[in-house]
C-alpha cells in the first residue's frame, strides 16, 4: 500500500536522502523545510498523511509545541523524531511530547523504513478506531484508575472528595501522569456528570488563539449576527478542564480572573457580560509559585485557582503500579485489536518495564504497550517486543548491586545519563541495605534512607517521607523552591507536609531530627 509521509527537515541534503529512501519503498514524500511549513502541509492533507518524520538534530532542536500541534491536527498520525547522537534531552522531550519513535543519527535506511512500517501499522489500527487514548473520549470514572500505590490511592481519595463540591481543582504533576484521566473522573463523579466536559490545552496553539478559543471571538460574527462561542460557553453547566494553565497569556489571565471573581463571561466591546456556571479543573506541570515569583503568572489568580491542589506522582516514584498498568493495557488493547485471545506478557518483560523510569510517565507506558500489542508476532509479549526499553535498561543488567554511578552521569549530552540513573535505581531494588539498630534509631547514616525497621518489616511511608523531607531541607539549606522542585512536588504541597509533620523550615537544627 502506498503511504504519504511528511518530512520536516531544515537540511536540504537530508531531505533528499529521506525522500529517496521513502520513494524507494513505493511511498510518497511530502517535504517541508520548517516546522511551520510542515504544519501547513499537514493541515491541507490531514486525511492523506500517514506518518510524519521530524528532524530535531538542527541548531533549533525540537520545537516545544510541534508534536502537540501535529497531534491536534490529526491525533492518529504517528510522528518519528530524528535526533543527533547523544541528544538525550531531545529524545526525552520527543517521548514526553508523544512521539511514536525516535531514531539516533546516523541510522541505516533499513532501520528508518522499519520504524516507518511499524508506524504505518499503528496508523492503520488507529483509523479503525483502535487508538490507545481512551481517556480523551468518553466517560471515565475513578474505577478506571489502575493503581495499588499509596500515592495514587491518595489522589483518588482527594479526587472523590473534590467531586462533591464546585470549587476549582488544581492537578499538579509531570506531563503524562494522568491529569486528564483524574479530571474526567472528577467530572463523572460530580453532579455535573450529565453536562459537558470541555478541555483546552494552553500549549496547543499561540496565546492569542488560545484566548479566542477560551472566551470566544467577535471576529466570527456571521450574517445572522451570531458569534463564535468559546470553550467557556461550551462548558456552561458542566466542567472546563484547562491544561497547562501556566502557559495562559497575561491578557487571558486577567479575563479568567474576572470570570472567577464575578461568575460572568466578559462579552467584549459590543456584547454584554452574561452569567456562566462552569466548574474549573486546571492542570500544570510547572511550579506555579515559581511562575508567580517570576512575574509570569498573576498572584491573585493563583490563589483563586489553587483552592484544592492534587499532586499526581511521577510513575518512577510509584513503580509498584507498573505491573498492574501493564496488564490492564495489554488486556484493553488486545480487546480493541479484536484478537482471538488476550495476549499474555511474561515475567521478564514485566521486570524490564518496571526497571525503566518512564520519563513520559503513564502516557509513554500506554503507548509502548499499544505498540507492542499491535506489532506482536506471538501470543506472549517478551522483552524483544520492547526493543527501545531493553536498549536503555541493558546496562543495568551488568551493573550489579552497586550504588556507584557511572561517570557518564556527569555528561548531560549522552544517553549514559539516562542509563546510569536506571542502573542506580535498579541496583537499589536488587540489594536493599540491611538495617542495624543504630541506623534505624537515627533514621539512616549519611544520605541513605533505610526502608525496613529493626524487625525486618517495611517502614511506614509517612516515616520515610518525613525523613526524606528533613534530609532535603538540610541538603538544600532550607531553599524551599529547590527542595520542592527536587522532591517533585509543588511548593504549596511542601508547606502542607511540613505542617503535617511539625517541621519548622526556619530551624535548620531540626531538619535532621
PDB file of N, CA, C and O in Angstrom, residues 64-112:
ATOM      1  N   UNK A  64       9.007  23.172  21.007  1.00  0.00           N
ATOM      2  CA  UNK A  64       8.330  22.663  22.199  1.00  0.00           C
ATOM      3  C   UNK A  64       6.912  22.178  21.918  1.00  0.00           C
ATOM      4  O   UNK A  64       6.471  21.167  22.457  1.00  0.00           O
ATOM      5  N   UNK A  65       6.183  22.877  21.069  1.00  0.00           N
ATOM      6  CA  UNK A  65       4.769  22.531  20.863  1.00  0.00           C
ATOM      7  C   UNK A  65       4.505  21.831  19.527  1.00  0.00           C
ATOM      8  O   UNK A  65       3.351  21.605  19.184  1.00  0.00           O
ATOM      9  N   UNK A  66       5.569  21.480  18.786  1.00  0.00           N
ATOM     10  CA  UNK A  66       5.357  20.930  17.455  1.00  0.00           C
ATOM     11  C   UNK A  66       4.580  19.618  17.499  1.00  0.00           C
ATOM     12  O   UNK A  66       3.586  19.441  16.786  1.00  0.00           O
ATOM     13  N   UNK A  67       5.010  18.682  18.338  1.00  0.00           N
ATOM     14  CA  UNK A  67       4.355  17.380  18.365  1.00  0.00           C
ATOM     15  C   UNK A  67       2.898  17.491  18.812  1.00  0.00           C
ATOM     16  O   UNK A  67       2.019  16.814  18.264  1.00  0.00           O
ATOM     17  N   UNK A  68       2.634  18.350  19.797  1.00  0.00           N
ATOM     18  CA  UNK A  68       1.253  18.509  20.257  1.00  0.00           C
ATOM     19  C   UNK A  68       0.394  19.162  19.175  1.00  0.00           C
ATOM     20  O   UNK A  68      -0.784  18.826  19.018  1.00  0.00           O
ATOM     21  N   UNK A  69       0.987  20.092  18.406  1.00  0.00           N
ATOM     22  CA  UNK A  69       0.248  20.729  17.317  1.00  0.00           C
ATOM     23  C   UNK A  69      -0.085  19.722  16.227  1.00  0.00           C
ATOM     24  O   UNK A  69      -1.216  19.689  15.713  1.00  0.00           O
ATOM     25  N   UNK A  70       0.890  18.869  15.881  1.00  0.00           N
ATOM     26  CA  UNK A  70       0.645  17.828  14.881  1.00  0.00           C
ATOM     27  C   UNK A  70      -0.465  16.894  15.359  1.00  0.00           C
ATOM     28  O   UNK A  70      -1.346  16.510  14.576  1.00  0.00           O
ATOM     29  N   UNK A  71      -0.438  16.553  16.651  1.00  0.00           N
ATOM     30  CA  UNK A  71      -1.456  15.664  17.206  1.00  0.00           C
ATOM     31  C   UNK A  71      -2.832  16.313  17.195  1.00  0.00           C
ATOM     32  O   UNK A  71      -3.842  15.644  16.955  1.00  0.00           O
ATOM     33  N   UNK A  72      -2.876  17.632  17.441  1.00  0.00           N
ATOM     34  CA  UNK A  72      -4.158  18.330  17.431  1.00  0.00           C
ATOM     35  C   UNK A  72      -4.774  18.336  16.033  1.00  0.00           C
ATOM     36  O   UNK A  72      -5.992  18.271  15.872  1.00  0.00           O
ATOM     37  N   UNK A  73      -3.930  18.426  15.003  1.00  0.00           N
ATOM     38  CA  UNK A  73      -4.432  18.417  13.628  1.00  0.00           C
ATOM     39  C   UNK A  73      -4.997  17.046  13.276  1.00  0.00           C
ATOM     40  O   UNK A  73      -6.083  16.925  12.705  1.00  0.00           O
ATOM     41  N   UNK A  74      -4.264  15.992  13.624  1.00  0.00           N
ATOM     42  CA  UNK A  74      -4.741  14.625  13.405  1.00  0.00           C
ATOM     43  C   UNK A  74      -4.045  13.698  14.401  1.00  0.00           C
ATOM     44  O   UNK A  74      -2.900  13.317  14.192  1.00  0.00           O
ATOM     45  N   UNK A  75      -4.727  13.332  15.489  1.00  0.00           N
ATOM     46  CA  UNK A  75      -4.092  12.537  16.538  1.00  0.00           C
ATOM     47  C   UNK A  75      -3.764  11.109  16.141  1.00  0.00           C
ATOM     48  O   UNK A  75      -3.052  10.406  16.866  1.00  0.00           O
ATOM     49  N   UNK A  76      -4.256  10.642  14.984  1.00  0.00           N
ATOM     50  CA  UNK A  76      -3.980   9.262  14.571  1.00  0.00           C
ATOM     51  C   UNK A  76      -2.657   9.126  13.829  1.00  0.00           C
ATOM     52  O   UNK A  76      -2.228   8.006  13.552  1.00  0.00           O
ATOM     53  N   UNK A  77      -2.017  10.248  13.497  1.00  0.00           N
ATOM     54  CA  UNK A  77      -0.777  10.187  12.716  1.00  0.00           C
ATOM     55  C   UNK A  77       0.424  10.057  13.643  1.00  0.00           C
ATOM     56  O   UNK A  77       0.699  10.948  14.442  1.00  0.00           O
ATOM     57  N   UNK A  78       1.184   8.961  13.567  1.00  0.00           N
ATOM     58  CA  UNK A  78       2.363   8.808  14.414  1.00  0.00           C
ATOM     59  C   UNK A  78       3.528   9.657  13.908  1.00  0.00           C
ATOM     60  O   UNK A  78       3.698   9.842  12.695  1.00  0.00           O
ATOM     61  N   UNK A  79       4.311  10.192  14.843  1.00  0.00           N
ATOM     62  CA  UNK A  79       5.476  11.013  14.494  1.00  0.00           C
ATOM     63  C   UNK A  79       6.748  10.287  14.911  1.00  0.00           C
ATOM     64  O   UNK A  79       6.842   9.745  16.014  1.00  0.00           O
ATOM     65  N   UNK A  80       7.737  10.293  14.023  1.00  0.00           N
ATOM     66  CA  UNK A  80       9.059   9.720  14.299  1.00  0.00           C
ATOM     67  C   UNK A  80      10.052  10.873  14.328  1.00  0.00           C
ATOM     68  O   UNK A  80      10.143  11.643  13.368  1.00  0.00           O
ATOM     69  N   UNK A  81      10.794  10.999  15.420  1.00  0.00           N
ATOM     70  CA  UNK A  81      11.731  12.106  15.593  1.00  0.00           C
ATOM     71  C   UNK A  81      13.155  11.613  15.345  1.00  0.00           C
ATOM     72  O   UNK A  81      13.568  10.569  15.859  1.00  0.00           O
ATOM     73  N   UNK A  82      13.892  12.373  14.548  1.00  0.00           N
ATOM     74  CA  UNK A  82      15.294  12.055  14.244  1.00  0.00           C
ATOM     75  C   UNK A  82      16.191  12.942  15.090  1.00  0.00           C
ATOM     76  O   UNK A  82      16.071  14.168  15.050  1.00  0.00           O
ATOM     77  N   UNK A  83      17.070  12.347  15.895  1.00  0.00           N
ATOM     78  CA  UNK A  83      17.924  13.118  16.793  1.00  0.00           C
ATOM     79  C   UNK A  83      19.396  12.856  16.500  1.00  0.00           C
ATOM     80  O   UNK A  83      19.751  11.836  15.900  1.00  0.00           O
ATOM     81  N   UNK A  84      20.243  13.777  16.954  1.00  0.00           N
ATOM     82  CA  UNK A  84      21.684  13.608  16.811  1.00  0.00           C
ATOM     83  C   UNK A  84      22.201  12.648  17.872  1.00  0.00           C
ATOM     84  O   UNK A  84      21.587  12.468  18.923  1.00  0.00           O
ATOM     85  N   UNK A  85      23.324  12.021  17.607  1.00  0.00           N
ATOM     86  CA  UNK A  85      23.932  11.102  18.556  1.00  0.00           C
ATOM     87  C   UNK A  85      24.226  11.824  19.866  1.00  0.00           C
ATOM     88  O   UNK A  85      24.877  12.868  19.877  1.00  0.00           O
ATOM     89  N   UNK A  86      23.736  11.268  20.975  1.00  0.00           N
ATOM     90  CA  UNK A  86      23.988  11.865  22.284  1.00  0.00           C
ATOM     91  C   UNK A  86      22.967  12.904  22.707  1.00  0.00           C
ATOM     92  O   UNK A  86      23.086  13.466  23.795  1.00  0.00           O
ATOM     93  N   UNK A  87      21.960  13.174  21.881  1.00  0.00           N
ATOM     94  CA  UNK A  87      20.974  14.214  22.229  1.00  0.00           C
ATOM     95  C   UNK A  87      19.910  13.629  23.148  1.00  0.00           C
ATOM     96  O   UNK A  87      18.746  13.453  22.785  1.00  0.00           O
ATOM     97  N   UNK A  88      20.325  13.319  24.378  1.00  0.00           N
ATOM     98  CA  UNK A  88      19.434  12.676  25.332  1.00  0.00           C
ATOM     99  C   UNK A  88      18.199  13.516  25.621  1.00  0.00           C
ATOM    100  O   UNK A  88      17.064  13.020  25.607  1.00  0.00           O
ATOM    101  N   UNK A  89      18.387  14.794  25.899  1.00  0.00           N
ATOM    102  CA  UNK A  89      17.266  15.658  26.273  1.00  0.00           C
ATOM    103  C   UNK A  89      16.258  15.778  25.137  1.00  0.00           C
ATOM    104  O   UNK A  89      15.057  15.826  25.365  1.00  0.00           O
ATOM    105  N   UNK A  90      16.763  15.825  23.898  1.00  0.00           N
ATOM    106  CA  UNK A  90      15.856  15.905  22.755  1.00  0.00           C
ATOM    107  C   UNK A  90      15.034  14.631  22.642  1.00  0.00           C
ATOM    108  O   UNK A  90      13.825  14.673  22.383  1.00  0.00           O
ATOM    109  N   UNK A  91      15.692  13.488  22.843  1.00  0.00           N
ATOM    110  CA  UNK A  91      14.981  12.212  22.775  1.00  0.00           C
ATOM    111  C   UNK A  91      13.912  12.138  23.851  1.00  0.00           C
ATOM    112  O   UNK A  91      12.778  11.709  23.608  1.00  0.00           O
ATOM    113  N   UNK A  92      14.252  12.572  25.067  1.00  0.00           N
ATOM    114  CA  UNK A  92      13.282  12.534  26.156  1.00  0.00           C
ATOM    115  C   UNK A  92      12.131  13.497  25.897  1.00  0.00           C
ATOM    116  O   UNK A  92      10.974  13.194  26.198  1.00  0.00           O
ATOM    117  N   UNK A  93      12.450  14.683  25.335  1.00  0.00           N
ATOM    118  CA  UNK A  93      11.396  15.645  25.008  1.00  0.00           C
ATOM    119  C   UNK A  93      10.450  15.061  23.964  1.00  0.00           C
ATOM    120  O   UNK A  93       9.233  15.271  24.017  1.00  0.00           O
ATOM    121  N   UNK A  94      11.005  14.322  23.006  1.00  0.00           N
ATOM    122  CA  UNK A  94      10.176  13.690  21.981  1.00  0.00           C
ATOM    123  C   UNK A  94       9.242  12.659  22.601  1.00  0.00           C
ATOM    124  O   UNK A  94       8.053  12.581  22.272  1.00  0.00           O
ATOM    125  N   UNK A  95       9.786  11.870  23.535  1.00  0.00           N
ATOM    126  CA  UNK A  95       8.972  10.854  24.210  1.00  0.00           C
ATOM    127  C   UNK A  95       7.853  11.512  25.001  1.00  0.00           C
ATOM    128  O   UNK A  95       6.692  11.095  24.947  1.00  0.00           O
ATOM    129  N   UNK A  96       8.208  12.563  25.754  1.00  0.00           N
ATOM    130  CA  UNK A  96       7.197  13.259  26.555  1.00  0.00           C
ATOM    131  C   UNK A  96       6.139  13.907  25.657  1.00  0.00           C
ATOM    132  O   UNK A  96       4.982  14.024  26.034  1.00  0.00           O
ATOM    133  N   UNK A  97       6.569  14.355  24.468  1.00  0.00           N
ATOM    134  CA  UNK A  97       5.645  15.031  23.571  1.00  0.00           C
ATOM    135  C   UNK A  97       4.733  14.095  22.810  1.00  0.00           C
ATOM    136  O   UNK A  97       3.866  14.543  22.072  1.00  0.00           O
ATOM    137  N   UNK A  98       4.937  12.781  22.964  1.00  0.00           N
ATOM    138  CA  UNK A  98       4.047  11.816  22.332  1.00  0.00           C
ATOM    139  C   UNK A  98       4.573  11.209  21.053  1.00  0.00           C
ATOM    140  O   UNK A  98       3.798  10.624  20.279  1.00  0.00           O
ATOM    141  N   UNK A  99       5.890  11.313  20.790  1.00  0.00           N
ATOM    142  CA  UNK A  99       6.459  10.720  19.580  1.00  0.00           C
ATOM    143  C   UNK A  99       6.285   9.206  19.593  1.00  0.00           C
ATOM    144  O   UNK A  99       6.438   8.548  20.635  1.00  0.00           O
ATOM    145  N   UNK A 100       5.981   8.637  18.448  1.00  0.00           N
ATOM    146  CA  UNK A 100       5.840   7.189  18.323  1.00  0.00           C
ATOM    147  C   UNK A 100       7.188   6.506  18.433  1.00  0.00           C
ATOM    148  O   UNK A 100       7.331   5.434  19.007  1.00  0.00           O
ATOM    149  N   UNK A 101       8.217   7.124  17.883  1.00  0.00           N
ATOM    150  CA  UNK A 101       9.546   6.515  17.848  1.00  0.00           C
ATOM    151  C   UNK A 101      10.574   7.618  17.681  1.00  0.00           C
ATOM    152  O   UNK A 101      10.235   8.746  17.308  1.00  0.00           O
ATOM    153  N   UNK A 102      11.838   7.316  17.993  1.00  0.00           N
ATOM    154  CA  UNK A 102      12.913   8.243  17.657  1.00  0.00           C
ATOM    155  C   UNK A 102      14.113   7.454  17.153  1.00  0.00           C
ATOM    156  O   UNK A 102      14.377   6.330  17.596  1.00  0.00           O
ATOM    157  N   UNK A 103      14.802   8.023  16.192  1.00  0.00           N
ATOM    158  CA  UNK A 103      15.987   7.401  15.603  1.00  0.00           C
ATOM    159  C   UNK A 103      17.190   8.293  15.847  1.00  0.00           C
ATOM    160  O   UNK A 103      17.111   9.512  15.702  1.00  0.00           O
ATOM    161  N   UNK A 104      18.304   7.682  16.241  1.00  0.00           N
ATOM    162  CA  UNK A 104      19.522   8.430  16.505  1.00  0.00           C
ATOM    163  C   UNK A 104      20.427   8.343  15.280  1.00  0.00           C
ATOM    164  O   UNK A 104      20.737   7.252  14.802  1.00  0.00           O
ATOM    165  N   UNK A 105      20.833   9.504  14.776  1.00  0.00           N
ATOM    166  CA  UNK A 105      21.724   9.545  13.623  1.00  0.00           C
ATOM    167  C   UNK A 105      23.142   9.133  14.022  1.00  0.00           C
ATOM    168  O   UNK A 105      23.579   9.438  15.139  1.00  0.00           O
ATOM    169  N   UNK A 106      23.859   8.493  13.102  1.00  0.00           N
ATOM    170  CA  UNK A 106      23.422   8.005  11.782  1.00  0.00           C
ATOM    171  C   UNK A 106      22.669   6.681  11.924  1.00  0.00           C
ATOM    172  O   UNK A 106      22.967   5.896  12.812  1.00  0.00           O
ATOM    173  N   UNK A 107      21.699   6.475  11.046  1.00  0.00           N
ATOM    174  CA  UNK A 107      20.950   5.224  11.069  1.00  0.00           C
ATOM    175  C   UNK A 107      20.875   4.677   9.646  1.00  0.00           C
ATOM    176  O   UNK A 107      20.934   5.421   8.662  1.00  0.00           O
ATOM    177  N   UNK A 108      20.751   3.361   9.546  1.00  0.00           N
ATOM    178  CA  UNK A 108      20.671   2.707   8.240  1.00  0.00           C
ATOM    179  C   UNK A 108      19.284   2.915   7.641  1.00  0.00           C
ATOM    180  O   UNK A 108      18.296   3.042   8.378  1.00  0.00           O
ATOM    181  N   UNK A 109      19.178   2.963   6.310  1.00  0.00           N
ATOM    182  CA  UNK A 109      17.857   3.094   5.670  1.00  0.00           C
ATOM    183  C   UNK A 109      16.886   1.995   6.107  1.00  0.00           C
ATOM    184  O   UNK A 109      15.686   2.233   6.226  1.00  0.00           O
ATOM    185  N   UNK A 110      17.441   0.789   6.382  1.00  0.00           N
ATOM    186  CA  UNK A 110      16.586  -0.316   6.823  1.00  0.00           C
ATOM    187  C   UNK A 110      15.946  -0.008   8.176  1.00  0.00           C
ATOM    188  O   UNK A 110      14.780  -0.337   8.420  1.00  0.00           O
ATOM    189  N   UNK A 111      16.732   0.622   9.061  1.00  0.00           N
ATOM    190  CA  UNK A 111      16.206   0.986  10.384  1.00  0.00           C
ATOM    191  C   UNK A 111      15.106   2.037  10.242  1.00  0.00           C
ATOM    192  O   UNK A 111      14.072   1.967  10.912  1.00  0.00           O
ATOM    193  N   UNK A 112      15.319   3.011   9.349  1.00  0.00           N
ATOM    194  CA  UNK A 112      14.313   4.046   9.109  1.00  0.00           C
ATOM    195  C   UNK A 112      13.024   3.433   8.595  1.00  0.00           C
ATOM    196  O   UNK A 112      11.938   3.701   9.117  1.00  0.00           O
TER     197      UNK A 112
END
